[in-house]
Amino acid sequence: MTINSVRVLEPVTSFTRTSGRNSPKPPPRIWQASEPPFKGLQAAPSQGYGQSSASTAIVIDNGASLLRAGWSFDKVPRISHPATVARYRDRKINRSCMFVGYDAYADATTRGQIRNAFEPGSSIVANWDVMEGLLDYTFLKLGLDAADGKIDRPIVMTEAIANLGYSRRMMTELLFECYSAPSVAYGIDALFSYKYNKGNSGLIVSSSDSSTHLIPVLNSKPMMSSISRLNWGGHQNADYLLKLIKLKYPTFPGKLTETQAEEMAREHCYISQDFDTEMRNFLDWTGLEDRDHLIQYPFTEQITVEKSEEELAKIAERKKESGRRLQEQAAKMRLEKLVRKEQELEYFKDLKNKLVNQTKKETKRLLDEDEFKDESQLDKTIGELEKSIRKARNKDVGGPENPEEEEMTTFPLLEVPDEDLNEADLKLKRHQRLMKSNVEARARAKIEKEQERARLAEEERLDNERRENDLEGWLNNRRIARMAFLQKIKEKERLKADLGNRKSLASQIRMKTLASLASDQPGRKRRRGGDDDNFGANDEDWGVYRSVQTGEQDEEEEEEDLGEGLKNIEAQLLQFDPNFTENNTLEAQSDWTKSMYHAFLRGPRPFDPESQREAHQIHLNVERIRVPEVVFQPAIAGVDQADLIEIAANIINQRLTSPQDRDAVLKDVFLTGGNTLFTGFQERLSRDLRAVLPIESAMVMRRARDPVLDAWKGAAQWSKEAGFKKTSVSREEYFEKGGEYLKEHNYSNSLVPS
């Protein structure tokens, strides 16, 4: 037999839908776990610097997920990469290397050194060394490779809503001091996206990687004091999904990464239109093969080379022939032994006949020749041989069965004093005393059995009376007893699992017990020739071996048949409790076709624990609707904030006091940001938001043409307008007013004096 290790990536398959838990299932559709997002050598974008002029702006959408950059005359950004940098020193070439964006995922070495420019889960820059590396890479790819590192083009950059003054000051200092930029302008990505989609007055719902914002806009001017934020976005979605998967598969052998979780959330999750109902019915067997998405991770399968049917038949024939020969040899040996015993029996019977009418001296001589002490020993030997021969004939030769001799029930020698008995009679008396003890013990055991039978019958009668007089109380007792049995079974399984883990408390106690078995004082070292070893003098001492083998248990618990007792109680509950059904039994819950836990963990198909392929699979089912549902129900993820609908209703009904403003905002509810791309997001938001609005209110909802890129496109469009230069902070103004200075415009944050 040959075993090979093979690295396997399962192909993606498709199937047609079937229903029912026991109906035959077609092969499942399989999604492969994504590899690290390394894109290899990318061709440098065409040199836009030569096409630009002094007034052409460099547009940077500085997102927490992806940094996008390009020239203002571009239709789409030329560069798009994660805001990550990996630095490490290569000892072979004795140089420090820096990998930016997707290049940071090149191999395990670079992945281990990845650093993000932003604080996790936010859009605030926290690592300025990484940010500088990102800007170096960006300007280099755009063709700005001056010897002095100077950037001679104006810069437009997006920033977070209500960005911290310190963060803006550091970014401004970096652009002016390090790159000598002629001017810098900042704006909010959601407002740029709204501008690009020709919005004027409306409610912007911007759900991005780090958070979700609701921004009311009137006449192209955002109402900054009414903006609200929900601290949930794409990053939190991926992090929440990763936690759910780790909780679902605590011993998963594959490596789960954040980038894989992001892709799973993006590809497999959707917004439910009726979350509570769909969650209750999600694991129903009908159609589960459609709802359950299977993610396959790479695995190493142990492939066993099976023998052919002809080889297996030859092996079986050889085993059969070998067994037949052994049986023949054993039968021959038993027959030879039987013949020898018959010859010995015949000889001893002849000897007994010779002893008739012999003198005592001659009798003793004949017995001594065959090493017998007296005639009673000869009789005993003859009896044992007859019994042995009879048993052998019945087993091997098939001779007639002789009835067993009646067991001795009278013991006459026990009444005779020892002084009146010779040595042979004294030996026989001791034998009779032993036989009498056995007979009495069997009689006592028989009586105890009958008493136990009577006790059980009485308990059954009393139990029936209690059931007839108080059925509800009797059922409660049965339920409590069932829970006790289940707890014992779980405890036994837990203890068994703990003993397999040498770091568990149970294993440590076991090893400590083994180390101190022979010592009366486990805490002290024994000295040679010191204390006497009296272990085993008491019966309780031997209980330690039971605790070593199976953990500490009482003898009664050890002898108890937990499975049989649980079945009896469940049978009673099935008979008398209308609320207890077959699906509630332990056997039904252990049957994968009746187990919701199996459907949750392994989908609608059986699971083979020996298969490495199945051990490296993740089943996404309820997580597909639970993860994106957090924006509508933050409490399910432990977020102590109002939900998206409540925030929107508060802005519309409480903060917009003028009916005209409210109507203007409701006529254009605008969705932007990558987190709004979930299937069903717009429909769910529209339905739930209408439910909290006045009945006479008219609402129009739309999504950005490109919720991901429209922010960059809007910034590029704005940079080409006539008023752009007036709203930019020039280099001279920076040196005069400091890094926190900001020129306000319709798409920027408000300047808050420090």
XYZ file of C-alpha atoms in Angstrom, residues 159 162-166 168 224 740-744 749-754:
19
model
C -10.051 63.220 3.752
C -14.575 65.756 10.608
C -10.923 64.920 10.101
C -8.726 65.690 13.075
C -6.777 68.938 12.912
C -3.591 67.095 13.844
C -4.653 67.391 8.441
C -22.194 69.852 8.670
C -4.199 73.185 10.116
C -5.407 76.002 7.875
C -8.195 74.995 5.502
C -10.136 76.922 2.886
C -13.767 75.939 3.140
C -14.895 69.970 6.116
C -15.424 73.021 8.243
C -12.419 74.789 9.666
C -12.443 74.466 13.419
C -9.951 76.907 15.019
C -7.585 75.227 17.448
